[in-house]
XYZ file of C-alpha atoms in Angstrom:
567
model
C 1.649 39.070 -2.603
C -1.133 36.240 -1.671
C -0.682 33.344 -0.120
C 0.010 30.460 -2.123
C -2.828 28.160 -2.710
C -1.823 24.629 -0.436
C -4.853 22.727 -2.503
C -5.210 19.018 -1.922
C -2.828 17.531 -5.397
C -5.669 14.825 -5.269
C -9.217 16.933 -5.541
C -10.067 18.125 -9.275
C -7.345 19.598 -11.002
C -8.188 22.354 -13.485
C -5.067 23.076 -15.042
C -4.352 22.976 -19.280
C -0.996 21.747 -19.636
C -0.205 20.120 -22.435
C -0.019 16.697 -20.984
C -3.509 16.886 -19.691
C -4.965 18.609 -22.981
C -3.197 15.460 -24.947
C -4.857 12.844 -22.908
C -7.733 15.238 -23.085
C -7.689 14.516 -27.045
C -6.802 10.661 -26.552
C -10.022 10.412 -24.585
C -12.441 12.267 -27.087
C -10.454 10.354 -30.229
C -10.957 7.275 -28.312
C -7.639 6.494 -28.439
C -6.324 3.288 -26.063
C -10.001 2.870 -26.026
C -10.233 5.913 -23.378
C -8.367 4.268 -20.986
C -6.188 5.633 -19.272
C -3.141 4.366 -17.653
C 0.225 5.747 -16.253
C 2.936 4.439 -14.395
C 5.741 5.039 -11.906
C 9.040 3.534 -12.203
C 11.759 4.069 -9.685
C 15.123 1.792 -9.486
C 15.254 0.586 -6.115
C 18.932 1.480 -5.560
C 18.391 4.379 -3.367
C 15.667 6.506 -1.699
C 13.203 8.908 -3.340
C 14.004 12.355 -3.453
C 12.270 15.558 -3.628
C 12.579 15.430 -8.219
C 10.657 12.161 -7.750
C 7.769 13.840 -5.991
C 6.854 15.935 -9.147
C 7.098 12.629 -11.194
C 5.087 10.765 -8.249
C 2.143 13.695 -8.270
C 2.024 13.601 -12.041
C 1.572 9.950 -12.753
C -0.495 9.065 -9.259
C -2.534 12.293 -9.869
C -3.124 12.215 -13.719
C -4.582 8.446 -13.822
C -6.526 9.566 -10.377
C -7.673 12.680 -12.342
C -8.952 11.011 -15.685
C -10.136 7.763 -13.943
C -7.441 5.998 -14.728
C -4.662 3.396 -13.098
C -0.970 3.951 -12.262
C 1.213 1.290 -11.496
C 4.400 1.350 -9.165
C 6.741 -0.744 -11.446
C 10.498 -1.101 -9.351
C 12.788 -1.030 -12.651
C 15.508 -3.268 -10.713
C 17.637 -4.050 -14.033
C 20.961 -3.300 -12.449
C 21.373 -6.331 -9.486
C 24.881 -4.901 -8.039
C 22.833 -1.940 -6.267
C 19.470 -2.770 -5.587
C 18.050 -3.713 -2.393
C 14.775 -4.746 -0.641
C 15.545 -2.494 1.753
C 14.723 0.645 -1.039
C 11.543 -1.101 -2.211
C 10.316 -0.756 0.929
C 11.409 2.410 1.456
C 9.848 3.773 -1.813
C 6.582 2.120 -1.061
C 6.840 4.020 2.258
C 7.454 7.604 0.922
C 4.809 7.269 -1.866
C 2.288 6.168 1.012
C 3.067 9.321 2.845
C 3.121 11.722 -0.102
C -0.921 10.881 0.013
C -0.996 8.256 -2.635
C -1.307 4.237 -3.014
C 1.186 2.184 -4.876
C -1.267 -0.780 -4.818
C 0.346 -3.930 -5.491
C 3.767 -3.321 -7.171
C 5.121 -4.551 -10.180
C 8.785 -5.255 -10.998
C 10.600 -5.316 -14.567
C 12.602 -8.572 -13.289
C 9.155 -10.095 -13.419
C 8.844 -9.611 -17.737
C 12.998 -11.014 -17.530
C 11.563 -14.092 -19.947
C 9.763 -12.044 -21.979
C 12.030 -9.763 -22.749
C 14.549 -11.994 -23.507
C 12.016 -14.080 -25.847
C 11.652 -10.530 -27.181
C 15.087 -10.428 -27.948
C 15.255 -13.515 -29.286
C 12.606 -12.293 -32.227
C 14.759 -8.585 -32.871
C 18.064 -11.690 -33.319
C 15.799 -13.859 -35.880
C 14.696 -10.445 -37.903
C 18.115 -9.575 -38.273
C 17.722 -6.627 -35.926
C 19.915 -7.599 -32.596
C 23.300 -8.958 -32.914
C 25.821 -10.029 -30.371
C 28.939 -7.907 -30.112
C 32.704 -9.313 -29.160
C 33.956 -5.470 -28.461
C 34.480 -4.185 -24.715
C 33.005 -1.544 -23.329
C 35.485 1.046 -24.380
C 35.511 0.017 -27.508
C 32.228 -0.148 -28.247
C 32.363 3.771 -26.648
C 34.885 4.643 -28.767
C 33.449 3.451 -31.825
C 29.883 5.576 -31.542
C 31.276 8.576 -32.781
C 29.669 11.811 -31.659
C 27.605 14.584 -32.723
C 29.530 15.743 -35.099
C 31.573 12.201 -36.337
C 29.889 9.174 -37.844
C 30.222 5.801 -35.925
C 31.739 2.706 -37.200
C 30.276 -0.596 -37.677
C 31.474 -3.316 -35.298
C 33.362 -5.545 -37.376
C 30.252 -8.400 -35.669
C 27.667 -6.227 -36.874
C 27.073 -8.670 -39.731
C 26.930 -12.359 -37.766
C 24.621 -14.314 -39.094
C 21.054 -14.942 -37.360
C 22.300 -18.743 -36.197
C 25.766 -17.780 -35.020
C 23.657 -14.481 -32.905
C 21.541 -17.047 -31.555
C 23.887 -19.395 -30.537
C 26.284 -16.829 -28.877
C 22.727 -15.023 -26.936
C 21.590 -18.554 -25.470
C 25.522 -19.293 -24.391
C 25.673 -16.186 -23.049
C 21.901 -16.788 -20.945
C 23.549 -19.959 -20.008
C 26.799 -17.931 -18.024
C 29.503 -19.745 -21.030
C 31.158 -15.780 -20.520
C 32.276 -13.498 -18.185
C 31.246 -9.828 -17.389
C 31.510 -7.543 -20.601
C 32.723 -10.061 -22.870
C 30.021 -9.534 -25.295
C 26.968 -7.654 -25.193
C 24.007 -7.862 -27.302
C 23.055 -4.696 -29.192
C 20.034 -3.527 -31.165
C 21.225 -3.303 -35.119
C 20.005 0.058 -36.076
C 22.001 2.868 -38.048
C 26.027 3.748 -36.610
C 25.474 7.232 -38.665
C 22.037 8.320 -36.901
C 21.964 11.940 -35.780
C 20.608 10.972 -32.815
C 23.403 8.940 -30.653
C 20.734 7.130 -28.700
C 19.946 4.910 -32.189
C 23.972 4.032 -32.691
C 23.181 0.289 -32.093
C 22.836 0.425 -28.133
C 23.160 -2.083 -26.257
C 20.024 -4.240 -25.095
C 21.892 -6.875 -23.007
C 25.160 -7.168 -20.560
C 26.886 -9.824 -18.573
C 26.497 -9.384 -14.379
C 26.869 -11.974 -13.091
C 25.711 -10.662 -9.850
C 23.188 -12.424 -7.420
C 19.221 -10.300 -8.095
C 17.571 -9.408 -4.862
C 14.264 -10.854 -6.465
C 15.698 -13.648 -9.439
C 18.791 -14.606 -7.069
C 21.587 -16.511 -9.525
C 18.864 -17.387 -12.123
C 19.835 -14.975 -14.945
C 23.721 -13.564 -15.747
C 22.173 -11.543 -18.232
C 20.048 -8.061 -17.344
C 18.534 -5.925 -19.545
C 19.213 -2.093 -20.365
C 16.492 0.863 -19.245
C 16.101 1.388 -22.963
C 15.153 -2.495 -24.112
C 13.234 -2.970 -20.410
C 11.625 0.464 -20.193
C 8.921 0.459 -23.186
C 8.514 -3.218 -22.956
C 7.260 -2.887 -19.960
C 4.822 -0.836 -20.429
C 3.913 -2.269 -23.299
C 2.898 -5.637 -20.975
C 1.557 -3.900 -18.493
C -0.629 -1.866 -20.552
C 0.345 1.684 -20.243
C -1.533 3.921 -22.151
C 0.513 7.134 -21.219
C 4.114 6.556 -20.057
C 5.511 9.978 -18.497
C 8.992 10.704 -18.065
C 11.088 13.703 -17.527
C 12.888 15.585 -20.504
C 16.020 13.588 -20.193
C 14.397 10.909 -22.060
C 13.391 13.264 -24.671
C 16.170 11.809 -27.124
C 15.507 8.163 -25.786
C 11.747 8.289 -27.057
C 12.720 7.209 -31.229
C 14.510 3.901 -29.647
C 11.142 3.498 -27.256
C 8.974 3.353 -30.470
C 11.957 1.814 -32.541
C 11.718 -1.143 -30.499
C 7.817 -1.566 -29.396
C 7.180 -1.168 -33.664
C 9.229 -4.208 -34.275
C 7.308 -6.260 -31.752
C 4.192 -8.748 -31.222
C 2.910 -6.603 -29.085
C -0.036 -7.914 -26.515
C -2.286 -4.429 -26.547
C -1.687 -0.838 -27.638
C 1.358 0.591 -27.949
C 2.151 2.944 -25.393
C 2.956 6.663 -25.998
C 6.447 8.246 -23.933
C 5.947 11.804 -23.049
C 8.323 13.710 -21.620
C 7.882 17.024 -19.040
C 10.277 19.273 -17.508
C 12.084 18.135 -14.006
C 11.908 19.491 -11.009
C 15.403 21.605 -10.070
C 15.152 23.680 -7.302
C 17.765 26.080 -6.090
C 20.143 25.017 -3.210
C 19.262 21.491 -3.853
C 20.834 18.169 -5.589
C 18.730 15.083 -6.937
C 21.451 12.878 -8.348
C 21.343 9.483 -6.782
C 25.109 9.141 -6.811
C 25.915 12.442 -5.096
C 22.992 12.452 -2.489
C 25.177 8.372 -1.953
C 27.971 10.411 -1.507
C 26.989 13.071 1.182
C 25.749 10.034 3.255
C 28.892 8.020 2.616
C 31.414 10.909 2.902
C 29.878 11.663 6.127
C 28.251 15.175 5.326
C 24.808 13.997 6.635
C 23.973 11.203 9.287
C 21.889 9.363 6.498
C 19.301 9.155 3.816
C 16.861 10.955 6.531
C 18.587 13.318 7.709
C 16.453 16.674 7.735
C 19.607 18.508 5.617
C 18.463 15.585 2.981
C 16.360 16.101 -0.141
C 15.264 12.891 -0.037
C 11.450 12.790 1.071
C 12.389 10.912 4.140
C 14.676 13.791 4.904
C 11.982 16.274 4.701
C 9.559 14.173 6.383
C 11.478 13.805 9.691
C 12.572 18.142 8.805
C 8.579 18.316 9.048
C 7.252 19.294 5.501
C 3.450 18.491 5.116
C 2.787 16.125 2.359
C 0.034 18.918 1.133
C 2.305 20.989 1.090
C 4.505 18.996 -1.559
C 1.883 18.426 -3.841
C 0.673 21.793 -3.689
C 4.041 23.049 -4.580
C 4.412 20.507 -7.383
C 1.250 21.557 -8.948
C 2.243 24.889 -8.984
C 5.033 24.631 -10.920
C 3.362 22.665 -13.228
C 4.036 20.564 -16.202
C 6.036 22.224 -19.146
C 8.237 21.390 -21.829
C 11.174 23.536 -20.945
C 13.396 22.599 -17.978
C 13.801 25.336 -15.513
C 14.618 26.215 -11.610
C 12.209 27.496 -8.965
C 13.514 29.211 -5.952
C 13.740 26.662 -2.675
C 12.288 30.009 -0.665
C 8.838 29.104 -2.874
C 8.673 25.469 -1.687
C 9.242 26.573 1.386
C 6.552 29.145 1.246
C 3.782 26.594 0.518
C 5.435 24.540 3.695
C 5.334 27.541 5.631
C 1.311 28.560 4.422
C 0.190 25.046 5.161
C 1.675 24.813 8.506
C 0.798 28.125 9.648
C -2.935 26.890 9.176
C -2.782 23.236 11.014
C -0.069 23.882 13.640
C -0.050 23.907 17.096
C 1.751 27.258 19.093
C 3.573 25.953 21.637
C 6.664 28.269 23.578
C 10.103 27.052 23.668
C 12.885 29.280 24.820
C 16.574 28.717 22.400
C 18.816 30.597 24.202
C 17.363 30.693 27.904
C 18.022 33.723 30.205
C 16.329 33.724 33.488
C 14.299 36.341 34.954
C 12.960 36.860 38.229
C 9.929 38.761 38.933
C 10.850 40.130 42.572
C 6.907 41.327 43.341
C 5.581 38.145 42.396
C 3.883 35.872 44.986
C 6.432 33.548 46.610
C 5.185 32.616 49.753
C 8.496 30.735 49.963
C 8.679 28.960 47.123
C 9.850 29.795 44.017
C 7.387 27.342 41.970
C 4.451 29.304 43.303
C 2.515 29.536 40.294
C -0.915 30.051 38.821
C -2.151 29.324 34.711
C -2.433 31.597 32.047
C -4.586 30.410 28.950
C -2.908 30.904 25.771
C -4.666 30.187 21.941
C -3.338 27.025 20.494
C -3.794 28.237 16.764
C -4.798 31.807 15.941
C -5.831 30.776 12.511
C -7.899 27.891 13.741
C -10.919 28.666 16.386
C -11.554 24.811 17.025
C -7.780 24.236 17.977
C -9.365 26.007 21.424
C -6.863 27.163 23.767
C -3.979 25.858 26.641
C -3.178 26.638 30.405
C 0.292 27.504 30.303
C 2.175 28.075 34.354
C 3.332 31.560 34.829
C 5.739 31.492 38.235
C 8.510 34.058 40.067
C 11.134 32.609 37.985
C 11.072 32.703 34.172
C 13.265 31.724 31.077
C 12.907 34.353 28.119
C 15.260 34.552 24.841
C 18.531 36.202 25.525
C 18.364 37.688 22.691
C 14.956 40.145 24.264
C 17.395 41.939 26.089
C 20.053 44.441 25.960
C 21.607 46.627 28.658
C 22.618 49.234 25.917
C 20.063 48.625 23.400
C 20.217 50.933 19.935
C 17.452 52.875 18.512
C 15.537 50.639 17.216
C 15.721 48.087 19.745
C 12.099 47.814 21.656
C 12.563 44.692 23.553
C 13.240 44.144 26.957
C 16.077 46.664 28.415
C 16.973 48.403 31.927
C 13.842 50.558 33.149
C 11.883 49.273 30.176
C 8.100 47.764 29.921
C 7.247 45.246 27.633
C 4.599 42.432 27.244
C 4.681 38.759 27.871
C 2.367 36.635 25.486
C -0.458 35.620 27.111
C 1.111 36.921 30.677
C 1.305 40.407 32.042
C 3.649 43.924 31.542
C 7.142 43.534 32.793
C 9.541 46.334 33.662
C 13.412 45.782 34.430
C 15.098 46.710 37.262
C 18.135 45.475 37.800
C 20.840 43.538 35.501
C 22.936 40.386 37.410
C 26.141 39.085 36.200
C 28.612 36.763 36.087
C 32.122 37.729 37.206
C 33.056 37.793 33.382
C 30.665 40.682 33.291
C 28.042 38.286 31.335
C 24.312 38.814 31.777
C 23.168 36.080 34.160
C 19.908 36.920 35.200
C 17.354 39.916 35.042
C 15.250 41.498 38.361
C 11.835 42.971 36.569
C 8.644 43.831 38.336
C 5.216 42.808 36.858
C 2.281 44.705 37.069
C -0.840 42.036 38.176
C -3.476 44.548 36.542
C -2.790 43.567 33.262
C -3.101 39.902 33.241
C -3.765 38.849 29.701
C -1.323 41.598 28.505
C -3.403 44.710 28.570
C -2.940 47.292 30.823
C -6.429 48.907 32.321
C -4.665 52.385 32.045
C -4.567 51.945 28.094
C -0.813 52.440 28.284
C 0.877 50.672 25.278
C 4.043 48.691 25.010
C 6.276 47.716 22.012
C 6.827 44.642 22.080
C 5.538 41.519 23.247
C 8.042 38.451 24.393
C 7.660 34.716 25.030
C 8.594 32.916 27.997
C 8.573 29.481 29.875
C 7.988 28.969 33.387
C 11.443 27.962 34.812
C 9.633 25.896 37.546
C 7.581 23.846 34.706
C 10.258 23.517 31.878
C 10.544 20.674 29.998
C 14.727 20.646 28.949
C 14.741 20.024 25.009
C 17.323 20.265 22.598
C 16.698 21.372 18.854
C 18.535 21.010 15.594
C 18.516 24.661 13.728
C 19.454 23.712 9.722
C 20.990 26.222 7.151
C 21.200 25.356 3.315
C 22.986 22.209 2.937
C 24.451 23.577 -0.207
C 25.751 27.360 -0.356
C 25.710 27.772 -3.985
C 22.285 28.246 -5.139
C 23.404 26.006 -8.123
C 25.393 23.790 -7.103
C 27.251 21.446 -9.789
C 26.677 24.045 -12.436
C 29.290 24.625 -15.359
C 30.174 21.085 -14.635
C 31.771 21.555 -10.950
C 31.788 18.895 -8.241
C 28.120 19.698 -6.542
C 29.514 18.926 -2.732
C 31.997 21.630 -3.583
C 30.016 23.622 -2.161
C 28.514 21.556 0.846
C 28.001 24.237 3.527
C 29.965 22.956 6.678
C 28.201 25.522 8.767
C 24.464 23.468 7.680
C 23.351 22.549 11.107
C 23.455 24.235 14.471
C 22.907 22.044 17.635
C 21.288 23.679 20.668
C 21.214 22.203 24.003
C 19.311 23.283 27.333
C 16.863 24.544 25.490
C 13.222 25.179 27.280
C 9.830 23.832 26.811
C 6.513 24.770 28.178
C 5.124 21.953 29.719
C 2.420 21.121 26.726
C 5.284 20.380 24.697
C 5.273 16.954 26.725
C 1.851 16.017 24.520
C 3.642 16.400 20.797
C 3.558 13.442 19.282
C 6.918 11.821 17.478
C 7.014 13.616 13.927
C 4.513 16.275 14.896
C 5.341 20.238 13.915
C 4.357 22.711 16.602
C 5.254 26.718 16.038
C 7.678 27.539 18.457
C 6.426 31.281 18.423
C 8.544 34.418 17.483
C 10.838 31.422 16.424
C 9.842 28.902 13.230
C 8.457 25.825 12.919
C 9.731 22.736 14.422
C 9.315 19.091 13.903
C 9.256 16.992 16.859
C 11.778 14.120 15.953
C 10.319 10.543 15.221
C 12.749 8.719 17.998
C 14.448 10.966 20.449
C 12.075 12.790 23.076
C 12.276 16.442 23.248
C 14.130 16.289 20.075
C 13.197 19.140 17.457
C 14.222 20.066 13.580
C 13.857 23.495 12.259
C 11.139 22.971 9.584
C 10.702 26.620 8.586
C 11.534 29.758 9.834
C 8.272 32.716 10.177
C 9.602 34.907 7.598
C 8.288 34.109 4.261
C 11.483 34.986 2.231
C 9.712 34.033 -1.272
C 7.248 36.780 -0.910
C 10.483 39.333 -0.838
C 11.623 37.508 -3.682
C 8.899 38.420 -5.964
C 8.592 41.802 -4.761
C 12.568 42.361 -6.142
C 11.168 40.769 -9.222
């Protein structure tokens, strides 16, 4: 199985999908005039997560790729949970995932014109104001296989409609005591054209307008009218708006539009296995207390995987390998964490750290005394990358290796370090144990091993061979870390399906902590949010505020590879 291919999302793309063959044909017809221009439009009532990346790559990359714009519209519609705080945020994580918003743009800035807007559906007969609830107005669409019924206001007069709109503007009514709704067909086979509703009461204070309107818009009569303003030529979404696209053009072909009208397109999302992307239940593990916040490296938000260490190549490397198709599917989390693994394995520094630390004591080795009598050993900072050059590293009497490189009674297949057994240290010399000390609890405490100086660098002039090779850390010169070691936050690899509670299946077991671990002394130098290979053991993220804190990125093993060999 070949690597996969960690390209840069933002050189020239070669692909044929269907969205890029259609602008393709806009281009040669001359359609929009050959312009080309997408957008991106998050609601600033939470973070970004991982889905939005594929939406983020797509947009940014397409107007990029065809020499076009894309604009970073905030579709803040709904005041009672949008913040400041998230537009910031979102500007952040798009910054990071290699592309620039520019200068945003926010749907609470076209608030007058879509309400003019509204005014001319009223005046054509084609918007009315509605006296039911919320439940009744539910109630009354009917469902796939059930007509609707007419609101007994569906026939107001255009005066009366206009009266009621501007009284409601002006705050005359409380919240949900009448809406205004578009007037289309209450028998459509498609429920999205059963009269929805273009308008609601909030009166709720707007992070941006403040107490200036009681009155907000729906994502269906703000969404297409603002691209319609802005001048999207291409307007991307994912396939959940498939059945919202006849109200997009419903509305935008019963308008003075500026320009062109845009064009809604709709591509598969981005589900991954052992992962959720709902807003409202990635809220919830953060509010129930499942994860320690939006960024916590369990997270799929892409401030969770930041801090966890994922390259933003990576991401868009992944995302373009999926691709863009019309048919919503689910990708294994073991191949997104392949292209993670591939990109990292290529820019990261080796480094050793010792987990689970179990000290040994070479009894031949110079002491003169002291136990920190030492001398340096050079060890290669990147096999896969020559100008990385190399690192002394302090080799001493007393050592810290992984408890898990020994056993007193090892089985068959066991070639690690054991009683009367040789074995290598990386970038050090043969070892051989001698003796085994413990604990009164009969608990291995300590290992007595000999080390032969002739075969500094690790081989042995003899040619004799050895079966393994073992890191190590100077006990003299370690640096005392701790790391984080993270499972799948979820255990079912679908979790939520068949309509089940997704954080049913939160795995409590997600995250291990380890204290006392050990460093080698270069660790000191790793910047905050820098990923080093800990080697033998994964990749690790050096955390962003806490010294000599580190987050499991990735383990070595590429488990996607196995995958598609059981395929």
């Amino acid at each position: 199985m070949s690597e996969p291919d960690v390209s840069d999302a933002t050189s020239e793309h070669e692909s044929t999908d269907f969205i890029r063959e259609l602008i393709r044909q806009d281009n040669a017809q001359g359609t929009f005039g050959g312009r080309v221009q997408t957008r991106f439009p998050p609601e600033p009532n939470g973070y970004l997560h991982i889905g939005h990346a594929k939406a983020i790559v797509t947009d940014f990359g397409i107007a990029q790729e065809f020499d076009g714009v894309c604009k970073l519209r905030f579709d803040d519609t709904n005041p009672e949970t949008e913040d400041a705080s998230y537009v910031a945020g979102i500007e952040e994580d798009i910054r990071w995932l290699g592309f620039e918003p520019g200068d945003a743009v926010y749907a609470s800035d076209y608030f007058e014109q879509l309400y003019k807007w509204a005014e001319h559906l009223i005046t054509e007969g084609l918007a009315y104001v509605d006296d039911q609830n919320a439940e009744e107005i539910s109630d009354n669409r009917g469902g796939f296989t059930t007509p609707g019924v007419n609101s007994p206001w569906r026939d107001r007069g255009v005066e009366e409609n206009l009266d009621l709109f501007r009284r409601m503007r002006a705050g005359e009514f409380g919240d949900g005591e009448r809406v205004l709704r578009a007037r289309i067909d209450m028998n459509h086979e498609n429920m999205q054209m059963r009269d929805p509703v273009m308008y609601r009461i909030r009166h709720a204070h707007h992070y941006r307008t403040g107490d200036a309107w009681c009155i907000y818009p729906t994502y269906d009569w703000a969404h297409g009218q603002s691209d319609a303003i802005e001048g999207v030529t291409h307007s991307l979404c994912t396939l959940e708006f498939d059945s919202h696209r006849p109200l997009y053009d419903w509305y935008l072909e019963r308008l003075p539009l500026p320009g062109d009208q845009p064009r809604q397109t709709e591509f598969a999302r981005l589900n991954i296995t052992h992962i959720i992307t709902s807003k409202r239940k990635l809220r919830q593990l953060v509010e129930d207390g499942h994860v320690d916040g939006w960024d916590d490296p369990r997270m799929p938000t892409l401030r969770g995987v930041r801090r966890r260490g994922y390259p933003p190549k990576a991401l868009r490397a992944f995302v373009n390998h999926v691709g863009l198709g019309r048919v919503n599917g689910t990708v294994e989390v073991e191949m997104l964490e392949s292209f993670v693994r591939t990109e990292l394995n290529a820019v990261a520094l080796r480094r050793m750290a010792v987990l689970n630390p179990l000290k040994v004591v070479l009894t031949n080795y110079p002491a003169n005394g002291d136990a920190s009598e030492s001398e340096m050993r050079s060890a290669v900072n990147n096999p896969e990358d020559e100008s990385a050059g190399n690192r002394e590293v302090p080799f001493s009497r007393e050592l810290w290796i992984e408890h898990d490189d020994f056993m007193e009674d090892p089985p068959k297949k066991f070639f690690r370090l054991a009683p009367g057994r040789e074995v290598r240290l990386r970038s050090g010399y043969f070892i051989t144990c001698n003796d085994v000390i413990k604990d009164d609890a009969g608990n291995v405490v300590e290992l007595h091993c000999t080390y032969d100086p002739a075969t500094a660098g690790g081989q042995a002039p003899d040619g004799r061979k050895v079966k393994a090779t073992i890191h190590w850390v100077s006990a003299a010169h370690a640096i005392d870390g701790q790391v984080m070691k993270y499972g799948r936050l979820f255990t079912d690899p679908h979790p939520g399906a068949d309509g089940e509670d997704p954080l049913a299946s939160v795995n409590p077991d997600s995250r291990t902590i380890i204290n006392g671990a050990k460093f080698e002394p270069a660790m000191a130098d790793i910047e905050p949010g820098q990923v080093v290979q800990f080697e033998r053991l994964g990749y690790f993220a050096a955390d962003t505020e806490t010294p000599n804190l580190f987050h499991e990125t990735v383990g070595l093993r590429d488990e996607w590879a196995r995958i598609q060999k059981r395929k």
